[in-house]
PDB file of C-alpha atoms in Angstrom:
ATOM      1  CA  UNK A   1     116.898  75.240 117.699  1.00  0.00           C
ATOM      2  CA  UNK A   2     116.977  74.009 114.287  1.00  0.00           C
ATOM      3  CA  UNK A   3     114.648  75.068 111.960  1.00  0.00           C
ATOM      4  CA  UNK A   4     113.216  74.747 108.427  1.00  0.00           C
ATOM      5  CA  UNK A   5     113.207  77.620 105.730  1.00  0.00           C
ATOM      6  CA  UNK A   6     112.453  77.889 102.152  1.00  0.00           C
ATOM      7  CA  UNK A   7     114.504  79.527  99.387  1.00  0.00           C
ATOM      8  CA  UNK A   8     111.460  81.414  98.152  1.00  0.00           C
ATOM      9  CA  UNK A   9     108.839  82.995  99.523  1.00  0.00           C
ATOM     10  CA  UNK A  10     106.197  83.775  96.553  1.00  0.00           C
ATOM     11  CA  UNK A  11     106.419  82.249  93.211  1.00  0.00           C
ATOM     12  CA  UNK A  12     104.107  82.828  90.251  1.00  0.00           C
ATOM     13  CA  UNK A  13     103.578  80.086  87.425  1.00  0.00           C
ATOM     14  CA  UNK A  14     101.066  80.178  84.309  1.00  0.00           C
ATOM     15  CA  UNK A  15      98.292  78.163  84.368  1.00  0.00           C
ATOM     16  CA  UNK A  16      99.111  74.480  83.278  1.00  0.00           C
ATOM     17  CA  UNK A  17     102.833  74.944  83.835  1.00  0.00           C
ATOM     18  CA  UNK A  18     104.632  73.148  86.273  1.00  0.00           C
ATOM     19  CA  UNK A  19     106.040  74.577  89.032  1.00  0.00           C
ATOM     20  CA  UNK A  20     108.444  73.697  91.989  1.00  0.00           C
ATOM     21  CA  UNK A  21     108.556  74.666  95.590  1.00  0.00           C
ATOM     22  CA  UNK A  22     111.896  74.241  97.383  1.00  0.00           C
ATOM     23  CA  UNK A  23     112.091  73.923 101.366  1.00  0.00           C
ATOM     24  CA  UNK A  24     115.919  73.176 102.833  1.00  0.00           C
ATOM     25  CA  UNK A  25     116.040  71.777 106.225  1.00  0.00           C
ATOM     26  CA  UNK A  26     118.972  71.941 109.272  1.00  0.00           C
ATOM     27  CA  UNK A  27     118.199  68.930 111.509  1.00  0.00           C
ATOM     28  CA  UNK A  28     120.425  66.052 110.701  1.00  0.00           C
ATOM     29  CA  UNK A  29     118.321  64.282 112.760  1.00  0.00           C
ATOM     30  CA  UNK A  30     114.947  64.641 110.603  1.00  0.00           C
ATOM     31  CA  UNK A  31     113.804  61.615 109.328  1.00  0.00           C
ATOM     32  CA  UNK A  32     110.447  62.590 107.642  1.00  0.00           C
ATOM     33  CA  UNK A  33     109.315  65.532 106.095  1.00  0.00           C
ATOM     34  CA  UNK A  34     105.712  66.286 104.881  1.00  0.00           C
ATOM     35  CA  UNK A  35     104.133  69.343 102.580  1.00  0.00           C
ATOM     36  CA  UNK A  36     100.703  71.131 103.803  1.00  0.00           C
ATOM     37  CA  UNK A  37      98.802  73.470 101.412  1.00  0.00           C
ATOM     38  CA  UNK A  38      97.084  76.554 103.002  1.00  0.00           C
ATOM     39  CA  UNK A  39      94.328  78.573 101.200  1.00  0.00           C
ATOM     40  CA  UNK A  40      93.209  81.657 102.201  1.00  0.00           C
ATOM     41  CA  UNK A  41      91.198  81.680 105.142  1.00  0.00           C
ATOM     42  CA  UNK A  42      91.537  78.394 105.856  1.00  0.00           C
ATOM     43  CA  UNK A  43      93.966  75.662 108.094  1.00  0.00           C
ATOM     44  CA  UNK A  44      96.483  73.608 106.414  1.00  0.00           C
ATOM     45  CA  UNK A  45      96.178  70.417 104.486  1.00  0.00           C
ATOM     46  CA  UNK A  46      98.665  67.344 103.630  1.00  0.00           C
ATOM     47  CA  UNK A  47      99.664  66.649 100.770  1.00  0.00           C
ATOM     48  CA  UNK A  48     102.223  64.486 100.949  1.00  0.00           C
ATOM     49  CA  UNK A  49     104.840  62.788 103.093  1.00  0.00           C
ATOM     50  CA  UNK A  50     108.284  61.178 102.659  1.00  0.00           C
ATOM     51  CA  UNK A  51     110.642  59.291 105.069  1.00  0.00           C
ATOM     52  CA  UNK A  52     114.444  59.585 104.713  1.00  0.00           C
ATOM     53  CA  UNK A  53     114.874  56.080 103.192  1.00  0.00           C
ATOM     54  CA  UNK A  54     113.562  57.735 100.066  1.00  0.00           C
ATOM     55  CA  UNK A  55     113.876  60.066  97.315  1.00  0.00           C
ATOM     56  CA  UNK A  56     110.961  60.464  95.467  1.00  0.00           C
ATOM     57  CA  UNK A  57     107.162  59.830  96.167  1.00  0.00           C
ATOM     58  CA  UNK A  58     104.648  60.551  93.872  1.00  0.00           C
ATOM     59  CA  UNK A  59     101.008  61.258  94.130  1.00  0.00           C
ATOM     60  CA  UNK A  60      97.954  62.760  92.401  1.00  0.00           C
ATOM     61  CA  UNK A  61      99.893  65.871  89.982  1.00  0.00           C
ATOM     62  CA  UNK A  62     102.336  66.078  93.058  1.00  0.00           C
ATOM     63  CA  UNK A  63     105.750  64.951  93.384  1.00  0.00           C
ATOM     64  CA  UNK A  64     108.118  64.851  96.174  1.00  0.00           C
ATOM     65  CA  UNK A  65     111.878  64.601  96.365  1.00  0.00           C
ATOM     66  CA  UNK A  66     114.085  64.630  99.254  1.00  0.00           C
ATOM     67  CA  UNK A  67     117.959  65.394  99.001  1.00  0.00           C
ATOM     68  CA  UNK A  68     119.428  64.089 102.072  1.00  0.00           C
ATOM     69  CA  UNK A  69     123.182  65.379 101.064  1.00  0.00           C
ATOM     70  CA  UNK A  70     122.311  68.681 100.622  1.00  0.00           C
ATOM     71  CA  UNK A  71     119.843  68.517 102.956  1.00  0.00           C
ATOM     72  CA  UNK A  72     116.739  69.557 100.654  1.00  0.00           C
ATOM     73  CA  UNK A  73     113.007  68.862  99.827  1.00  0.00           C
ATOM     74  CA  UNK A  74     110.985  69.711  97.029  1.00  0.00           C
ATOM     75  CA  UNK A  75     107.485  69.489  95.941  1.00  0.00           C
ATOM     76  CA  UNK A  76     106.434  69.555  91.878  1.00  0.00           C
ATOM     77  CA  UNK A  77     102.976  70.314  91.234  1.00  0.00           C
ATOM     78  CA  UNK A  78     102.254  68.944  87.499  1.00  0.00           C
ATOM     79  CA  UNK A  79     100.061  71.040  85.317  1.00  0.00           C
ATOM     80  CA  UNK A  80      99.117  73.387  87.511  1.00  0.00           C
ATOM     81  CA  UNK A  81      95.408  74.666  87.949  1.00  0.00           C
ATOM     82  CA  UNK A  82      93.799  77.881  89.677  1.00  0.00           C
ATOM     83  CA  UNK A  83      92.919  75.809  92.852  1.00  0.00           C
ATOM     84  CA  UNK A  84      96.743  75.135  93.566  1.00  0.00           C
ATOM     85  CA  UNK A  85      97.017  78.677  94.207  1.00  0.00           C
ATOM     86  CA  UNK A  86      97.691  78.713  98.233  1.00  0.00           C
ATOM     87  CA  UNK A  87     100.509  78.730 100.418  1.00  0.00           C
ATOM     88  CA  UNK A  88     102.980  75.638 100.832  1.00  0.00           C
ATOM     89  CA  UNK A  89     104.847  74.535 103.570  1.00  0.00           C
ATOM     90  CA  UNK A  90     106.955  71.718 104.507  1.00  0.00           C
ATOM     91  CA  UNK A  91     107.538  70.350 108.133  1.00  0.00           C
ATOM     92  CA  UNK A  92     109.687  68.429 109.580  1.00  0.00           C
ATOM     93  CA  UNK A  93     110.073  65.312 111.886  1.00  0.00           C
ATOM     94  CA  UNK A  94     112.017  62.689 113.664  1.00  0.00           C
ATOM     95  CA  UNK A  95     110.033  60.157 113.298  1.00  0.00           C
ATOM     96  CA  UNK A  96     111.566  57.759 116.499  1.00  0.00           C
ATOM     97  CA  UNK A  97     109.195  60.184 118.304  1.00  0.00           C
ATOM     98  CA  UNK A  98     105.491  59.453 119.263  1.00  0.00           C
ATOM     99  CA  UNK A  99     102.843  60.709 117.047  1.00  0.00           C
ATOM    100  CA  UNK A 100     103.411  64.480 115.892  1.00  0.00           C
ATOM    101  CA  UNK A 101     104.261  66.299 118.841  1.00  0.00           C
ATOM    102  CA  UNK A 102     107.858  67.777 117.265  1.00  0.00           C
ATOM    103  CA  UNK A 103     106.585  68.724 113.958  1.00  0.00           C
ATOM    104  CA  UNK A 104     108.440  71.830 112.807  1.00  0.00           C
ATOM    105  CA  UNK A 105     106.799  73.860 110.050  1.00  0.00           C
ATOM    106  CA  UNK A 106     108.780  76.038 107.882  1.00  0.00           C
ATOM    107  CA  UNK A 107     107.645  80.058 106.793  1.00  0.00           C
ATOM    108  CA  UNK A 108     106.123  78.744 103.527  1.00  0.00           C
ATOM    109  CA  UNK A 109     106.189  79.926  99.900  1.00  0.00           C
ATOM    110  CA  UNK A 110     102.939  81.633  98.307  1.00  0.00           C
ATOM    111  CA  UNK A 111     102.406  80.024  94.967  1.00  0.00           C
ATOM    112  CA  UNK A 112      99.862  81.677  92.725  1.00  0.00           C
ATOM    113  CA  UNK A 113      98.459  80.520  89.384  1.00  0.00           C
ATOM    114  CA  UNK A 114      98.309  82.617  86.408  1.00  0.00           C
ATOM    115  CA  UNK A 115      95.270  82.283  84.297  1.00  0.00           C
TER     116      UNK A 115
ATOM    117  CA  UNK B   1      81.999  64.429 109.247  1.00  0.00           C
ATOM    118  CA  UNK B   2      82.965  68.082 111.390  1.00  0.00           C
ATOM    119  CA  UNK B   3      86.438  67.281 111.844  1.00  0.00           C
ATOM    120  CA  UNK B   4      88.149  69.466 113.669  1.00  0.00           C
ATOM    121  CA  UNK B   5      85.856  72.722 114.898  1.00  0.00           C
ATOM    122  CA  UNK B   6      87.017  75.532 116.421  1.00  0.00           C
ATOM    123  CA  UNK B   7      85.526  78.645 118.251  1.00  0.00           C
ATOM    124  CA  UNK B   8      85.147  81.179 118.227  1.00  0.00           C
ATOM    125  CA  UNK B   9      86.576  82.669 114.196  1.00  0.00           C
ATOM    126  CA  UNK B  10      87.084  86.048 115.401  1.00  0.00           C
ATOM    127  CA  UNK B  11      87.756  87.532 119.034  1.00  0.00           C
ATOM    128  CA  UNK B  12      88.905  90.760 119.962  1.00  0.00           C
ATOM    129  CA  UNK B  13      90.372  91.111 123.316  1.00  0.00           C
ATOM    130  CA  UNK B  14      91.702  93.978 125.822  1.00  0.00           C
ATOM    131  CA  UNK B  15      95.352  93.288 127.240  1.00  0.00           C
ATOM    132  CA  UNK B  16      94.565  91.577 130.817  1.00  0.00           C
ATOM    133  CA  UNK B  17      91.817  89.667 129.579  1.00  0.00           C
ATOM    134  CA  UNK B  18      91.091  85.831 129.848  1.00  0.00           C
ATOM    135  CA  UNK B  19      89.427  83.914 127.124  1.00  0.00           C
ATOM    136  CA  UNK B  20      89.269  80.196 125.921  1.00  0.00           C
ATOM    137  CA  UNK B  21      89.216  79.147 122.285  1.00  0.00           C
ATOM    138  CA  UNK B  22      87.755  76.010 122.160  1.00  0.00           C
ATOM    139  CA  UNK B  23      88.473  72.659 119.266  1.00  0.00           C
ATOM    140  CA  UNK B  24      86.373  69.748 119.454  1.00  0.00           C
ATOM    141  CA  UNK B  25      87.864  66.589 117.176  1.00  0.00           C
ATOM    142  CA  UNK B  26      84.633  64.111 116.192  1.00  0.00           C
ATOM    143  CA  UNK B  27      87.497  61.618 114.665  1.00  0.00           C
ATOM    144  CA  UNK B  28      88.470  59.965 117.869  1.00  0.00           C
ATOM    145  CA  UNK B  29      91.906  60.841 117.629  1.00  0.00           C
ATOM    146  CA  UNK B  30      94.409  60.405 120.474  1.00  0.00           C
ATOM    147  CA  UNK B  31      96.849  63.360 119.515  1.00  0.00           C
ATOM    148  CA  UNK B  32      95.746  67.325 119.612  1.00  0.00           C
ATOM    149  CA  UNK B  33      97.524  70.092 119.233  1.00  0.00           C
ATOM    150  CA  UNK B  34      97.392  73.987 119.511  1.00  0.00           C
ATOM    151  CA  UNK B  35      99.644  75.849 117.148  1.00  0.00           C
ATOM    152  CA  UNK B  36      99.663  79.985 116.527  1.00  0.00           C
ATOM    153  CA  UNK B  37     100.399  81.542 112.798  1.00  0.00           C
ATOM    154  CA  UNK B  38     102.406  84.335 112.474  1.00  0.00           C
ATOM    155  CA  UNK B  39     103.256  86.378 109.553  1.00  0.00           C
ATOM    156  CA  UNK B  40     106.667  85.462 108.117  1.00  0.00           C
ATOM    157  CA  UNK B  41     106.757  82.474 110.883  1.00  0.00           C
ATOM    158  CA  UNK B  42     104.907  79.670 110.045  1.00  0.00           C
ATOM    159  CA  UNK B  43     102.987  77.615 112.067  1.00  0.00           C
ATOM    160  CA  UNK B  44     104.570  77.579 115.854  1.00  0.00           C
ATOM    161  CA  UNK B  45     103.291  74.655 118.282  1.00  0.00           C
ATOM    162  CA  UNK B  46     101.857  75.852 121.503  1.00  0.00           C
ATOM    163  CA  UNK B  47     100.626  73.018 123.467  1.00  0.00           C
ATOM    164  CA  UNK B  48      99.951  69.105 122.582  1.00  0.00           C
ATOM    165  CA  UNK B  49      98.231  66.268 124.002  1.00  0.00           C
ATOM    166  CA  UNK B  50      98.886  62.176 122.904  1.00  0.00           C
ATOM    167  CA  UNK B  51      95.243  61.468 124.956  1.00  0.00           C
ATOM    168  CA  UNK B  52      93.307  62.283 127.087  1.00  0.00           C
ATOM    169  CA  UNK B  53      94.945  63.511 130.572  1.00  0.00           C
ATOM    170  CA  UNK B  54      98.262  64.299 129.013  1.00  0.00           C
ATOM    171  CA  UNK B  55      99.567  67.320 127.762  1.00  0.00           C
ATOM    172  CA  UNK B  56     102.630  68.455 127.330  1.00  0.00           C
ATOM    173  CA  UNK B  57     104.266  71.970 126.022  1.00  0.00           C
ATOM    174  CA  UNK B  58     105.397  72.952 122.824  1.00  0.00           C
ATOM    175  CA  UNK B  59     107.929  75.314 120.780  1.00  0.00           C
ATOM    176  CA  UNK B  60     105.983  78.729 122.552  1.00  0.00           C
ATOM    177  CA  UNK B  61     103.714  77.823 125.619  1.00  0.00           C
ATOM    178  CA  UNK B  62     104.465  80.845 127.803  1.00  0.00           C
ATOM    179  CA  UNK B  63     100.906  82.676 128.208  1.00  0.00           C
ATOM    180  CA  UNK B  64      98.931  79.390 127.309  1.00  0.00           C
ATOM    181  CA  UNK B  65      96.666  76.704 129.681  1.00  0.00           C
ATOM    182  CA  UNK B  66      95.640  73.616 128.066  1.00  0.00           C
ATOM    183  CA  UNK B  67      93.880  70.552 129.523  1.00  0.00           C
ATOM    184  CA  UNK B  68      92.592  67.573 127.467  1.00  0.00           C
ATOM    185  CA  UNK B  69      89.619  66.084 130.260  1.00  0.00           C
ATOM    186  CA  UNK B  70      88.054  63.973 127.091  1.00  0.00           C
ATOM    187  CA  UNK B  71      89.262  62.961 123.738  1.00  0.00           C
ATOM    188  CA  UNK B  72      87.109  64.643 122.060  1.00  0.00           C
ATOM    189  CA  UNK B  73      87.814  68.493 123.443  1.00  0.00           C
ATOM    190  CA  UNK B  74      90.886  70.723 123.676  1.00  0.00           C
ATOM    191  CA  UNK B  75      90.379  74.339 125.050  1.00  0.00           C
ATOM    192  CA  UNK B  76      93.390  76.776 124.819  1.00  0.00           C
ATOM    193  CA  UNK B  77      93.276  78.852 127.535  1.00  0.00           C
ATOM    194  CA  UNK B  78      94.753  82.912 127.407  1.00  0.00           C
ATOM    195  CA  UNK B  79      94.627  83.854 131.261  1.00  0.00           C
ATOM    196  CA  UNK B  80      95.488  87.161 130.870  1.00  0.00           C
ATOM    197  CA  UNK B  81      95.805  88.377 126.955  1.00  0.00           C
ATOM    198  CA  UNK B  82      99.059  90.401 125.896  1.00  0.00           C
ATOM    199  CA  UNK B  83      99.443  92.524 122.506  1.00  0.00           C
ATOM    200  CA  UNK B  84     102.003  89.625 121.999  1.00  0.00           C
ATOM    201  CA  UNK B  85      99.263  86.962 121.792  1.00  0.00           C
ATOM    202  CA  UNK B  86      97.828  88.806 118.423  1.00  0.00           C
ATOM    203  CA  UNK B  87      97.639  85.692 115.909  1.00  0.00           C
ATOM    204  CA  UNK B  88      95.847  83.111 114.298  1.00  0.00           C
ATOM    205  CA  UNK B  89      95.546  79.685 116.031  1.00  0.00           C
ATOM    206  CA  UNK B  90      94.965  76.091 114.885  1.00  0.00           C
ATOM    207  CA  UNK B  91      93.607  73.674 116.578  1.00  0.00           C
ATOM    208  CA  UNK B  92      94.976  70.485 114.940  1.00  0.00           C
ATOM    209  CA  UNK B  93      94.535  66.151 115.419  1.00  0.00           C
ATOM    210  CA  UNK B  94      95.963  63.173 114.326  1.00  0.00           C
ATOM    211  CA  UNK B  95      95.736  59.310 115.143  1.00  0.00           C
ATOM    212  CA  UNK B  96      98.425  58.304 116.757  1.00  0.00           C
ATOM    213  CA  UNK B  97      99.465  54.361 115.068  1.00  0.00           C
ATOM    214  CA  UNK B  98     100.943  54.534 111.892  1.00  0.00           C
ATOM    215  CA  UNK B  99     103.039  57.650 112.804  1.00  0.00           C
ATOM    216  CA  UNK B 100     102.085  59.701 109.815  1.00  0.00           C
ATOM    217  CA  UNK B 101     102.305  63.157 109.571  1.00  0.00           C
ATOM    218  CA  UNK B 102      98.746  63.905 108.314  1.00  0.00           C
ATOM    219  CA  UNK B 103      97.312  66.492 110.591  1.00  0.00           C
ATOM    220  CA  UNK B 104      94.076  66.900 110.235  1.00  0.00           C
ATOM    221  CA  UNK B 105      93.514  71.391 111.039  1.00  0.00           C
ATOM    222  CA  UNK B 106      90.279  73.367 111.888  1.00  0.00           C
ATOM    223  CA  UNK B 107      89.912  76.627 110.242  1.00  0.00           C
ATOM    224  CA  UNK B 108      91.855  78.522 112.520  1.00  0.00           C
ATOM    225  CA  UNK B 109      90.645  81.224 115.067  1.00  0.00           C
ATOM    226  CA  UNK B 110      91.702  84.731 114.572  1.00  0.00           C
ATOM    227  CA  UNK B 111      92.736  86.945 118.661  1.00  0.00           C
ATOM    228  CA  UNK B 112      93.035  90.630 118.090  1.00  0.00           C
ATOM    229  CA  UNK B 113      94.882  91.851 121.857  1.00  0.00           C
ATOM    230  CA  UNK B 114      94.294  95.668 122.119  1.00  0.00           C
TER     231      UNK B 114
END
């Protein structure tokens, strides 16, 4: 089946930079897409979500944008801080189905702040 | 607020044998879902359930049980363990209205298969 990958797997960025995580997706048929930050040791977390009938949403230091020619998502982290230091990963959906039973996670991208 | 609680953190098992890792949601959410972390892979959904009495398979069920008797509990059942089953497993849970992709994970549970 389809699946989503990432164009990076680690990436390093100094403290208070900011830094950008790429994910590129397959499925034509994906409709929303949605970033989850694991730590070390610990289960995933959102982030934030977009639907297809955008191309940017923005929350707290975090910014996502969604190229639906090219069939691409990114997530910017502004000023980056120790704590963002984790793994990212996007996911995919199609959101006429129920709930979040065909969520597809990509391999995610280690991200690590430099002091 | 526990969230989402799984157990046990760590298990090591022989090949052959049967175990159940068990996730308890306190949020009262409809959907639950089992999903297995592999290195280089992602996250890869096992088993899911939209409430209680339904359950349906995922991306990698072969090897897995599941039954969802209350809303509240999800056990993922290994009936007999393989070397294959080696991993890292989420429980994870979500409401169900509003369609949004928040998934709300435990902490993850950690199967050594000798």
């Amino acid at each position: 089946g389809e699946s989503v990958g990432l164009h990076l797997p680690t990436l390093s960025v100094q403290e208070g930079d900011n830094s950008i995580i790429n994910c590129a997706y397959s499925n034509s048929a994906s409709d929303y897409f949605i970033w989850y930050k694991q730590e070390s040791g610990k289960g995933p977390q959102f982030i934030i979500d977009i639907r297809s009938n955008m191309d940017k949403r923005q929350g707290q230091r975090v910014t996502v944008l969604l190229n639906k020619t090219v069939k691409h998502l990114s997530l910017q982290i502004a000023a980056t801080q120790p704590g963002d230091s984790a793994v990212y990963f996007c996911a995919e959906n199609i959101e006429s189905n129920f709930g979040n039973e065909k969520l597809t996670f990509g391999t995610g991208t280690r991200l690590t702040i430099i002091p | 607020n526990a969230g989402v609680t799984q157990t046990p953190k760590f298990q090591v098992l022989k090949t052959g044998q049967s175990m159940t890792l068990q996730c308890a949601q306190d949020m009262n959410h409809e959907y639950m879902s089992w999903y297995r972390q592999d290195p280089g892979m992602g996250l890869r959904l096992i088993h899911y359930s939209v409430g209680a009495g339904i359950t349906d398979q995922g991306e990698v069920p072969n090897g897995y049980n599941v039954s969802r008797s209350t809303t509240e509990d999800f056990p993922l059942r290994l009936l007999s363990a393989a070397p294959s089953q080696t991993s890292v497993y989420f429980c994870a849970s979500s409401a169900t209205s509003g369609n949004t992709g928040e998934l709300f994970f435990g902490e993850g549970s950690r199967l050594t298969v000798l």
